[in-house]
PDB file of C-alpha atoms in Angstrom:
ATOM      1  CA  MET A   1     -51.008 140.933 -99.257  1.00 47.00           C
ATOM      2  CA  ALA A   2     -53.685 140.420 -96.601  1.00 47.00           C
ATOM      3  CA  ASP A   3     -55.000 143.440 -95.084  1.00 51.00           C
ATOM      4  CA  ALA A   4     -54.360 144.382 -91.470  1.00 50.00           C
ATOM      5  CA  GLY A   5     -57.917 143.617 -90.376  1.00 50.00           C
ATOM      6  CA  GLY A   6     -57.987 139.985 -91.741  1.00 50.00           C
ATOM      7  CA  PRO A   7     -57.923 136.731 -89.619  1.00 49.00           C
ATOM      8  CA  LEU A   8     -54.563 135.434 -88.345  1.00 49.00           C
ATOM      9  CA  SER A   9     -55.495 131.650 -88.466  1.00 48.00           C
ATOM     10  CA  SER A  10     -55.265 129.645 -91.616  1.00 53.00           C
ATOM     11  CA  THR A  11     -57.742 126.889 -90.379  1.00 53.00           C
ATOM     12  CA  PRO A  12     -60.581 126.642 -92.814  1.00 58.00           C
ATOM     13  CA  VAL A  13     -63.927 127.578 -91.415  1.00 56.00           C
ATOM     14  CA  PRO A  14     -66.711 125.144 -92.227  1.00 57.00           C
ATOM     15  CA  SER A  15     -69.113 126.675 -94.499  1.00 63.00           C
ATOM     16  CA  THR A  16     -72.049 124.321 -94.028  1.00 81.00           C
ATOM     17  CA  ASP A  17     -73.846 122.547 -91.190  1.00 79.00           C
ATOM     18  CA  LYS A  18     -72.820 119.198 -92.665  1.00 81.00           C
ATOM     19  CA  GLU A  19     -69.152 120.052 -92.419  1.00 79.00           C
ATOM     20  CA  ILE A  20     -69.663 121.310 -88.873  1.00 82.00           C
ATOM     21  CA  LYS A  21     -71.400 118.095 -87.846  1.00 80.00           C
ATOM     22  CA  SER A  22     -68.642 116.032 -89.451  1.00 82.00           C
ATOM     23  CA  GLN A  23     -65.950 117.879 -87.590  1.00 81.00           C
ATOM     24  CA  LEU A  24     -67.893 117.635 -84.358  1.00 82.00           C
ATOM     25  CA  SER A  25     -68.294 113.910 -84.882  1.00 84.00           C
ATOM     26  CA  GLU A  26     -64.564 113.495 -85.367  1.00 83.00           C
ATOM     27  CA  ILE A  27     -63.904 115.524 -82.241  1.00 85.00           C
ATOM     28  CA  MET A  28     -66.353 113.364 -80.266  1.00 83.00           C
ATOM     29  CA  GLU A  29     -64.707 110.171 -81.509  1.00 83.00           C
ATOM     30  CA  THR A  30     -61.322 111.569 -80.570  1.00 85.00           C
ATOM     31  CA  LEU A  31     -62.633 112.515 -77.141  1.00 83.00           C
ATOM     32  CA  ALA A  32     -64.152 109.038 -76.773  1.00 81.00           C
ATOM     33  CA  LEU A  33     -60.828 107.427 -77.612  1.00 84.00           C
ATOM     34  CA  LEU A  34     -59.094 109.725 -75.199  1.00 82.00           C
ATOM     35  CA  GLY A  35     -61.637 108.778 -72.563  1.00 78.00           C
ATOM     36  CA  LYS A  36     -60.968 105.068 -73.134  1.00 82.00           C
ATOM     37  CA  GLN A  37     -57.235 105.663 -72.930  1.00 83.00           C
ATOM     38  CA  ILE A  38     -57.752 107.614 -69.731  1.00 83.00           C
ATOM     39  CA  GLU A  39     -59.829 104.721 -68.344  1.00 79.00           C
ATOM     40  CA  LYS A  40     -57.082 102.247 -69.275  1.00 82.00           C
ATOM     41  CA  ILE A  41     -54.480 104.465 -67.669  1.00 83.00           C
ATOM     42  CA  SER A  42     -56.651 104.767 -64.571  1.00 78.00           C
ATOM     43  CA  SER A  43     -57.109 100.982 -64.490  1.00 79.00           C
ATOM     44  CA  VAL A  44     -53.373 100.484 -64.800  1.00 80.00           C
ATOM     45  CA  GLU A  45     -52.813 103.005 -62.025  1.00 79.00           C
ATOM     46  CA  ASN A  46     -55.314 101.173 -59.840  1.00 80.00           C
ATOM     47  CA  ARG A  47     -53.606  97.852 -60.554  1.00 82.00           C
ATOM     48  CA  LEU A  48     -50.241  99.403 -59.848  1.00 83.00           C
ATOM     49  CA  SER A  49     -51.615 100.767 -56.603  1.00 82.00           C
ATOM     50  CA  ASP A  50     -52.972  97.327 -55.642  1.00 81.00           C
ATOM     51  CA  LEU A  51     -49.668  95.748 -56.596  1.00 83.00           C
ATOM     52  CA  GLN A  52     -47.827  98.297 -54.508  1.00 84.00           C
ATOM     53  CA  LYS A  53     -50.080  97.458 -51.571  1.00 83.00           C
ATOM     54  CA  SER A  54     -49.414  93.735 -52.105  1.00 81.00           C
ATOM     55  CA  VAL A  55     -45.682  94.319 -52.284  1.00 85.00           C
ATOM     56  CA  THR A  56     -45.862  96.385 -49.117  1.00 86.00           C
ATOM     57  CA  TYR A  57     -47.891  93.665 -47.366  1.00 85.00           C
ATOM     58  CA  VAL A  58     -45.515  90.906 -48.492  1.00 85.00           C
ATOM     59  CA  SER A  59     -42.532  92.989 -47.475  1.00 84.00           C
ATOM     60  CA  GLU A  60     -44.024  93.613 -44.032  1.00 84.00           C
ATOM     61  CA  TYR A  61     -44.954  89.927 -43.728  1.00 84.00           C
ATOM     62  CA  PHE A  62     -41.450  88.754 -44.542  1.00 86.00           C
ATOM     63  CA  GLU A  63     -39.951  91.346 -42.233  1.00 86.00           C
ATOM     64  CA  ASN A  64     -42.107  90.033 -39.395  1.00 89.00           C
ATOM     65  CA  PHE A  65     -41.239  86.491 -40.434  1.00 87.00           C
ATOM     66  CA  ARG A  66     -37.534  87.369 -40.401  1.00 88.00           C
ATOM     67  CA  LYS A  67     -37.919  88.796 -36.881  1.00 89.00           C
ATOM     68  CA  GLU A  68     -39.734  85.649 -35.735  1.00 89.00           C
ATOM     69  CA  ILE A  69     -37.002  83.468 -37.253  1.00 91.00           C
ATOM     70  CA  LYS A  70     -34.406  85.574 -35.462  1.00 89.00           C
ATOM     71  CA  GLU A  71     -36.254  85.150 -32.173  1.00 90.00           C
ATOM     72  CA  ILE A  72     -36.552  81.396 -32.770  1.00 92.00           C
ATOM     73  CA  GLN A  73     -32.829  81.216 -33.503  1.00 92.00           C
ATOM     74  CA  LEU A  74     -32.088  83.058 -30.264  1.00 90.00           C
ATOM     75  CA  ASP A  75     -34.456  80.760 -28.375  1.00 91.00           C
ATOM     76  CA  THR A  76     -32.794  77.736 -30.004  1.00 92.00           C
ATOM     77  CA  VAL A  77     -29.366  78.938 -28.928  1.00 92.00           C
ATOM     78  CA  GLN A  78     -30.671  79.450 -25.380  1.00 92.00           C
ATOM     79  CA  LEU A  79     -32.370  76.041 -25.366  1.00 92.00           C
ATOM     80  CA  LYS A  80     -29.162  74.377 -26.590  1.00 92.00           C
ATOM     81  CA  ALA A  81     -27.199  76.132 -23.864  1.00 93.00           C
ATOM     82  CA  ASN A  82     -29.763  74.992 -21.294  1.00 93.00           C
ATOM     83  CA  ASN A  83     -29.712  71.468 -22.718  1.00 93.00           C
ATOM     84  CA  ASP A  84     -25.922  71.342 -22.592  1.00 94.00           C
ATOM     85  CA  ARG A  85     -25.999  72.549 -18.992  1.00 93.00           C
ATOM     86  CA  LEU A  86     -28.635  69.962 -18.062  1.00 93.00           C
ATOM     87  CA  GLN A  87     -26.664  67.260 -19.876  1.00 92.00           C
ATOM     88  CA  ASP A  88     -23.571  68.202 -17.899  1.00 94.00           C
ATOM     89  CA  GLN A  89     -25.585  68.100 -14.682  1.00 92.00           C
ATOM     90  CA  LEU A  90     -27.054  64.716 -15.681  1.00 93.00           C
ATOM     91  CA  THR A  91     -23.571  63.358 -16.398  1.00 93.00           C
ATOM     92  CA  VAL A  92     -22.361  64.548 -13.005  1.00 93.00           C
ATOM     93  CA  THR A  93     -25.461  63.095 -11.311  1.00 93.00           C
ATOM     94  CA  GLN A  94     -25.036  59.743 -13.097  1.00 92.00           C
ATOM     95  CA  ARG A  95     -21.382  59.649 -12.088  1.00 92.00           C
ATOM     96  CA  GLU A  96     -22.279  60.465  -8.487  1.00 93.00           C
ATOM     97  CA  LEU A  97     -25.050  57.824  -8.545  1.00 91.00           C
ATOM     98  CA  SER A  98     -22.662  55.251  -9.982  1.00 86.00           C
ATOM     99  CA  ASN A  99     -20.096  56.092  -7.307  1.00 90.00           C
ATOM    100  CA  THR A 100     -22.783  55.888  -4.621  1.00 91.00           C
ATOM    101  CA  GLN A 101     -23.940  52.502  -5.932  1.00 87.00           C
ATOM    102  CA  GLU A 102     -20.360  51.244  -5.955  1.00 87.00           C
ATOM    103  CA  GLU A 103     -19.824  52.525  -2.416  1.00 90.00           C
ATOM    104  CA  LEU A 104     -23.093  50.929  -1.295  1.00 91.00           C
ATOM    105  CA  HIS A 105     -22.124  47.632  -2.921  1.00 89.00           C
ATOM    106  CA  ASP A 106     -18.681  47.769  -1.315  1.00 89.00           C
ATOM    107  CA  LEU A 107     -20.327  48.376   2.074  1.00 92.00           C
ATOM    108  CA  GLN A 108     -22.711  45.456   1.498  1.00 93.00           C
ATOM    109  CA  GLN A 109     -19.845  43.192   0.510  1.00 93.00           C
ATOM    110  CA  TYR A 110     -17.742  44.451   3.426  1.00 93.00           C
ATOM    111  CA  SER A 111     -20.570  43.581   5.810  1.00 95.00           C
ATOM    112  CA  ARG A 112     -20.203  39.958   4.595  1.00 95.00           C
ATOM    113  CA  ARG A 113     -16.450  39.834   5.233  1.00 95.00           C
ATOM    114  CA  ASN A 114     -16.859  37.318   8.087  1.00 97.00           C
ATOM    115  CA  ASN A 115     -19.246  35.068   6.122  1.00 97.00           C
ATOM    116  CA  ILE A 116     -18.857  31.926   4.023  1.00 97.00           C
ATOM    117  CA  GLU A 117     -21.357  29.644   2.299  1.00 97.00           C
ATOM    118  CA  ILE A 118     -21.103  25.856   2.581  1.00 97.00           C
ATOM    119  CA  HIS A 119     -22.678  23.953  -0.324  1.00 95.00           C
ATOM    120  CA  GLY A 120     -23.418  20.253  -0.824  1.00 93.00           C
ATOM    121  CA  ILE A 121     -24.529  19.339   2.723  1.00 94.00           C
ATOM    122  CA  PRO A 122     -27.887  17.505   2.680  1.00 92.00           C
ATOM    123  CA  GLN A 123     -30.617  19.055   4.788  1.00 92.00           C
ATOM    124  CA  ARG A 124     -32.091  17.039   7.659  1.00 90.00           C
ATOM    125  CA  ASN A 125     -34.866  17.686  10.134  1.00 91.00           C
ATOM    126  CA  GLY A 126     -33.652  19.035  13.455  1.00 92.00           C
ATOM    127  CA  GLU A 127     -30.125  19.644  12.184  1.00 94.00           C
ATOM    128  CA  ASP A 128     -27.684  21.852  14.075  1.00 96.00           C
ATOM    129  CA  THR A 129     -25.987  24.048  11.457  1.00 97.00           C
ATOM    130  CA  ASN A 130     -23.369  25.201  13.990  1.00 97.00           C
ATOM    131  CA  ASP A 131     -22.340  21.565  14.512  1.00 96.00           C
ATOM    132  CA  ILE A 132     -22.145  21.072  10.728  1.00 96.00           C
ATOM    133  CA  VAL A 133     -19.885  24.130  10.412  1.00 97.00           C
ATOM    134  CA  VAL A 134     -17.565  22.789  13.134  1.00 97.00           C
ATOM    135  CA  ARG A 135     -17.335  19.440  11.310  1.00 96.00           C
ATOM    136  CA  VAL A 136     -16.648  21.089   7.933  1.00 97.00           C
ATOM    137  CA  ALA A 137     -13.939  23.248   9.525  1.00 97.00           C
ATOM    138  CA  ALA A 138     -12.341  20.134  10.976  1.00 96.00           C
ATOM    139  CA  ALA A 139     -12.472  18.500   7.542  1.00 96.00           C
ATOM    140  CA  VAL A 140     -10.328  21.315   6.076  1.00 96.00           C
ATOM    141  CA  GLY A 141      -7.933  21.172   9.042  1.00 96.00           C
ATOM    142  CA  VAL A 142      -9.160  24.102  11.144  1.00 97.00           C
ATOM    143  CA  ASP A 143     -10.267  23.461  14.716  1.00 97.00           C
ATOM    144  CA  ILE A 144     -13.047  25.733  15.922  1.00 97.00           C
ATOM    145  CA  THR A 145     -15.804  25.644  18.544  1.00 96.00           C
ATOM    146  CA  PRO A 146     -19.405  26.916  18.398  1.00 97.00           C
ATOM    147  CA  SER A 147     -18.212  30.024  20.242  1.00 97.00           C
ATOM    148  CA  ASP A 148     -16.305  31.016  17.068  1.00 98.00           C
ATOM    149  CA  ILE A 149     -19.624  31.174  15.233  1.00 98.00           C
ATOM    150  CA  ASP A 150     -21.771  34.286  15.417  1.00 97.00           C
ATOM    151  CA  ILE A 151     -24.722  32.742  13.551  1.00 97.00           C
ATOM    152  CA  SER A 152     -25.411  30.057  10.946  1.00 97.00           C
ATOM    153  CA  HIS A 153     -28.512  28.932   9.049  1.00 97.00           C
ATOM    154  CA  ARG A 154     -29.738  27.560   5.752  1.00 96.00           C
ATOM    155  CA  LEU A 155     -30.237  29.954   2.854  1.00 94.00           C
ATOM    156  CA  PRO A 156     -33.681  29.952   1.201  1.00 88.00           C
ATOM    157  CA  SER A 157     -34.203  27.050  -1.188  1.00 78.00           C
ATOM    158  CA  ARG A 158     -33.984  27.898  -4.878  1.00 69.00           C
ATOM    159  CA  GLN A 159     -34.810  25.989  -8.047  1.00 60.00           C
ATOM    160  CA  ASN A 160     -32.167  24.994 -10.570  1.00 54.00           C
ATOM    161  CA  GLN A 161     -33.554  26.406 -13.808  1.00 50.00           C
ATOM    162  CA  THR A 162     -31.502  24.043 -15.974  1.00 49.00           C
ATOM    163  CA  GLN A 163     -32.329  20.787 -14.245  1.00 48.00           C
ATOM    164  CA  GLN A 164     -35.811  21.902 -13.093  1.00 45.00           C
ATOM    165  CA  ARG A 165     -35.232  20.667  -9.571  1.00 50.00           C
ATOM    166  CA  HIS A 166     -34.678  22.252  -6.176  1.00 58.00           C
ATOM    167  CA  GLN A 167     -31.069  22.359  -5.081  1.00 78.00           C
ATOM    168  CA  THR A 168     -30.116  21.705  -1.493  1.00 87.00           C
ATOM    169  CA  PRO A 169     -29.937  25.153   0.146  1.00 93.00           C
ATOM    170  CA  ALA A 170     -26.484  26.205   1.252  1.00 95.00           C
ATOM    171  CA  ILE A 171     -25.513  26.949   4.844  1.00 97.00           C
ATOM    172  CA  ILE A 172     -24.388  30.496   5.495  1.00 97.00           C
ATOM    173  CA  VAL A 173     -22.219  31.108   8.517  1.00 98.00           C
ATOM    174  CA  LYS A 174     -20.954  34.323  10.068  1.00 98.00           C
ATOM    175  CA  PHE A 175     -17.865  33.948  12.253  1.00 98.00           C
ATOM    176  CA  VAL A 176     -17.026  36.092  15.230  1.00 98.00           C
ATOM    177  CA  ARG A 177     -13.579  36.858  13.832  1.00 97.00           C
ATOM    178  CA  ARG A 178     -12.489  37.303  10.245  1.00 96.00           C
ATOM    179  CA  SER A 179      -9.276  35.421  10.898  1.00 97.00           C
ATOM    180  CA  VAL A 180     -11.271  32.252  11.599  1.00 97.00           C
ATOM    181  CA  ARG A 181     -13.314  32.764   8.450  1.00 97.00           C
ATOM    182  CA  ASN A 182     -10.167  33.262   6.369  1.00 97.00           C
ATOM    183  CA  SER A 183      -8.469  30.163   7.830  1.00 97.00           C
ATOM    184  CA  ILE A 184     -11.396  27.993   6.739  1.00 97.00           C
ATOM    185  CA  TYR A 185     -11.899  29.690   3.356  1.00 97.00           C
ATOM    186  CA  TYR A 186      -8.252  29.485   2.321  1.00 96.00           C
ATOM    187  CA  ALA A 187      -8.118  25.809   3.378  1.00 97.00           C
ATOM    188  CA  ARG A 188     -11.237  24.917   1.347  1.00 95.00           C
ATOM    189  CA  LYS A 189      -9.220  22.885  -1.183  1.00 94.00           C
ATOM    190  CA  ASN A 190      -8.797  20.243   1.518  1.00 95.00           C
ATOM    191  CA  LEU A 191     -12.464  19.335   0.977  1.00 93.00           C
ATOM    192  CA  ARG A 192     -11.699  17.752  -2.387  1.00 91.00           C
ATOM    193  CA  GLY A 193     -12.686  14.129  -2.374  1.00 88.00           C
ATOM    194  CA  GLN A 194     -14.555  14.351   0.920  1.00 90.00           C
ATOM    195  CA  THR A 195     -18.281  13.658   1.079  1.00 90.00           C
ATOM    196  CA  PRO A 196     -20.962  14.535   3.663  1.00 92.00           C
ATOM    197  CA  ASN A 197     -20.967  10.878   4.683  1.00 89.00           C
ATOM    198  CA  GLN A 198     -17.231  10.927   5.392  1.00 90.00           C
ATOM    199  CA  ILE A 199     -17.448  13.930   7.686  1.00 90.00           C
ATOM    200  CA  ARG A 200     -20.634  12.567   9.306  1.00 87.00           C
ATOM    201  CA  VAL A 201     -23.068  15.222   8.147  1.00 87.00           C
ATOM    202  CA  GLY A 202     -25.065  13.077   5.720  1.00 77.00           C
ATOM    203  CA  ASP A 203     -25.855   9.380   5.700  1.00 74.00           C
ATOM    204  CA  ASN A 204     -24.658   7.622   2.536  1.00 78.00           C
ATOM    205  CA  ASN A 205     -24.456  10.972   0.760  1.00 78.00           C
ATOM    206  CA  THR A 206     -21.707  11.372  -1.842  1.00 80.00           C
ATOM    207  CA  ASN A 207     -22.271  15.011  -2.821  1.00 83.00           C
ATOM    208  CA  ASN A 208     -19.283  17.246  -3.399  1.00 89.00           C
ATOM    209  CA  ILE A 209     -18.818  19.772  -0.616  1.00 93.00           C
ATOM    210  CA  TYR A 210     -17.479  23.207  -1.468  1.00 93.00           C
ATOM    211  CA  ILE A 211     -17.106  26.559   0.222  1.00 96.00           C
ATOM    212  CA  ASN A 212     -17.840  29.922  -1.372  1.00 96.00           C
ATOM    213  CA  GLU A 213     -17.569  33.495  -0.264  1.00 97.00           C
ATOM    214  CA  ASN A 214     -20.873  35.113   0.623  1.00 97.00           C
ATOM    215  CA  LEU A 215     -21.214  37.454  -2.377  1.00 96.00           C
ATOM    216  CA  THR A 216     -23.854  40.122  -2.886  1.00 95.00           C
ATOM    217  CA  PRO A 217     -26.551  39.272  -5.495  1.00 94.00           C
ATOM    218  CA  PRO A 218     -24.972  41.514  -8.195  1.00 94.00           C
ATOM    219  CA  MET A 219     -21.590  39.851  -7.649  1.00 95.00           C
ATOM    220  CA  LYS A 220     -23.178  36.394  -7.792  1.00 95.00           C
ATOM    221  CA  ARG A 221     -24.728  37.266 -11.155  1.00 95.00           C
ATOM    222  CA  LEU A 222     -21.409  38.606 -12.382  1.00 95.00           C
ATOM    223  CA  PHE A 223     -19.639  35.463 -11.153  1.00 96.00           C
ATOM    224  CA  HIS A 224     -22.105  33.353 -13.166  1.00 96.00           C
ATOM    225  CA  GLN A 225     -21.423  35.429 -16.304  1.00 95.00           C
ATOM    226  CA  VAL A 226     -17.665  35.122 -15.863  1.00 96.00           C
ATOM    227  CA  ASN A 227     -17.975  31.385 -15.258  1.00 96.00           C
ATOM    228  CA  GLU A 228     -20.017  30.930 -18.458  1.00 95.00           C
ATOM    229  CA  ARG A 229     -17.381  32.871 -20.367  1.00 94.00           C
ATOM    230  CA  ARG A 230     -14.643  30.743 -18.779  1.00 95.00           C
ATOM    231  CA  LYS A 231     -16.409  27.578 -19.926  1.00 95.00           C
ATOM    232  CA  GLN A 232     -16.752  28.905 -23.475  1.00 94.00           C
ATOM    233  CA  LEU A 233     -13.025  29.632 -23.640  1.00 94.00           C
ATOM    234  CA  LYS A 234     -12.170  26.408 -21.776  1.00 95.00           C
ATOM    235  CA  TRP A 235     -10.210  28.273 -19.123  1.00 95.00           C
ATOM    236  CA  ARG A 236      -9.371  26.293 -16.006  1.00 95.00           C
ATOM    237  CA  PHE A 237      -9.689  28.621 -13.028  1.00 95.00           C
ATOM    238  CA  ILE A 238     -12.225  30.988 -11.503  1.00 95.00           C
ATOM    239  CA  TRP A 239     -12.387  32.089  -7.851  1.00 95.00           C
ATOM    240  CA  THR A 240     -13.202  34.952  -5.523  1.00 95.00           C
ATOM    241  CA  SER A 241     -11.186  36.676  -2.844  1.00 93.00           C
ATOM    242  CA  ASN A 242     -12.479  39.422  -0.552  1.00 92.00           C
ATOM    243  CA  GLY A 243     -15.559  39.774  -2.752  1.00 93.00           C
ATOM    244  CA  LYS A 244     -13.507  40.176  -5.962  1.00 94.00           C
ATOM    245  CA  ILE A 245     -13.787  37.843  -8.961  1.00 95.00           C
ATOM    246  CA  PHE A 246     -10.682  36.408 -10.627  1.00 96.00           C
ATOM    247  CA  THR A 247     -10.143  34.058 -13.563  1.00 96.00           C
ATOM    248  CA  ARG A 248      -7.141  32.454 -15.205  1.00 94.00           C
ATOM    249  CA  LYS A 249      -6.588  30.341 -18.301  1.00 95.00           C
ATOM    250  CA  ASP A 250      -4.021  28.005 -16.738  1.00 94.00           C
ATOM    251  CA  GLU A 251      -1.221  27.915 -14.175  1.00 93.00           C
ATOM    252  CA  THR A 252       1.139  29.978 -16.323  1.00 94.00           C
ATOM    253  CA  SER A 253      -1.376  32.607 -17.501  1.00 93.00           C
ATOM    254  CA  GLU A 254      -2.018  36.072 -16.154  1.00 94.00           C
ATOM    255  CA  VAL A 255      -4.667  36.445 -13.437  1.00 94.00           C
ATOM    256  CA  ILE A 256      -7.566  38.644 -14.589  1.00 94.00           C
ATOM    257  CA  SER A 257      -9.795  40.566 -12.188  1.00 94.00           C
ATOM    258  CA  VAL A 258     -13.369  41.147 -13.391  1.00 94.00           C
ATOM    259  CA  SER A 259     -15.355  43.896 -11.698  1.00 90.00           C
ATOM    260  CA  SER A 260     -18.154  44.639 -14.187  1.00 89.00           C
ATOM    261  CA  ALA A 261     -20.332  43.020 -16.850  1.00 89.00           C
ATOM    262  CA  LYS A 262     -18.570  45.088 -19.543  1.00 88.00           C
ATOM    263  CA  ALA A 263     -15.277  43.475 -18.598  1.00 89.00           C
ATOM    264  CA  VAL A 264     -16.644  39.940 -19.198  1.00 92.00           C
ATOM    265  CA  ASN A 265     -16.441  40.266 -22.992  1.00 85.00           C
ATOM    266  CA  ARG A 266     -12.845  41.417 -22.712  1.00 83.00           C
ATOM    267  CA  ILE A 267     -11.873  37.977 -21.459  1.00 89.00           C
ATOM    268  CA  ASN A 268     -10.332  36.186 -24.459  1.00 85.00           C
TER     269      ASN A 268
END
């Protein structure tokens, strides 16, 4: 039995300096290892801290990006609404412009309601176009005097693009009364077979004489398109009445009114 005054620890006490140095060396190595482990742990903590900062930065970046995307989406919705509104306004404006153009064209055509064009009469120096009109009217069976004529003159000369030659300019005449104009226009078929020479408006001239309505330039272009289509389909009839264009395959077919270029291709 140990006595009451003896040591409580059972750790052996080094007895020599060599043993002390050995134990101290082991302690130092252990401390060195602990130090390295502490350094590694500190490095890991630093890396974790940097990673946490990176995560925080990325999170903040994406949050800002999400807000920007949200704002862009809101702006896009607003822009689409504005675009739709502008598109609606443009559609209304285009419709109003189209209606205005149609009204303007109708007014231009209406202003020509007393006019006709006489084609096929040779041009001569010092001619009296009023006298020619009176003679043409007589040829279709309508008696008029110069007082029935408001004004008449030759239209500007134009070149035939197909034959590369200048066509004889037509005579345009405006009558004082529409009833006189209509009487002559509706009797124009009586000119068939008659030549300028026969009605004494052209020496030895055998041109065909024909009477047209005085159409506006757009309607003249449309008439040409319809006539080309008629020729392709070998339809027989095309004519105008009160500035409107009509075509017909034959005597028994339906009469078709053509009022726009889009309607030309529907002729079949």
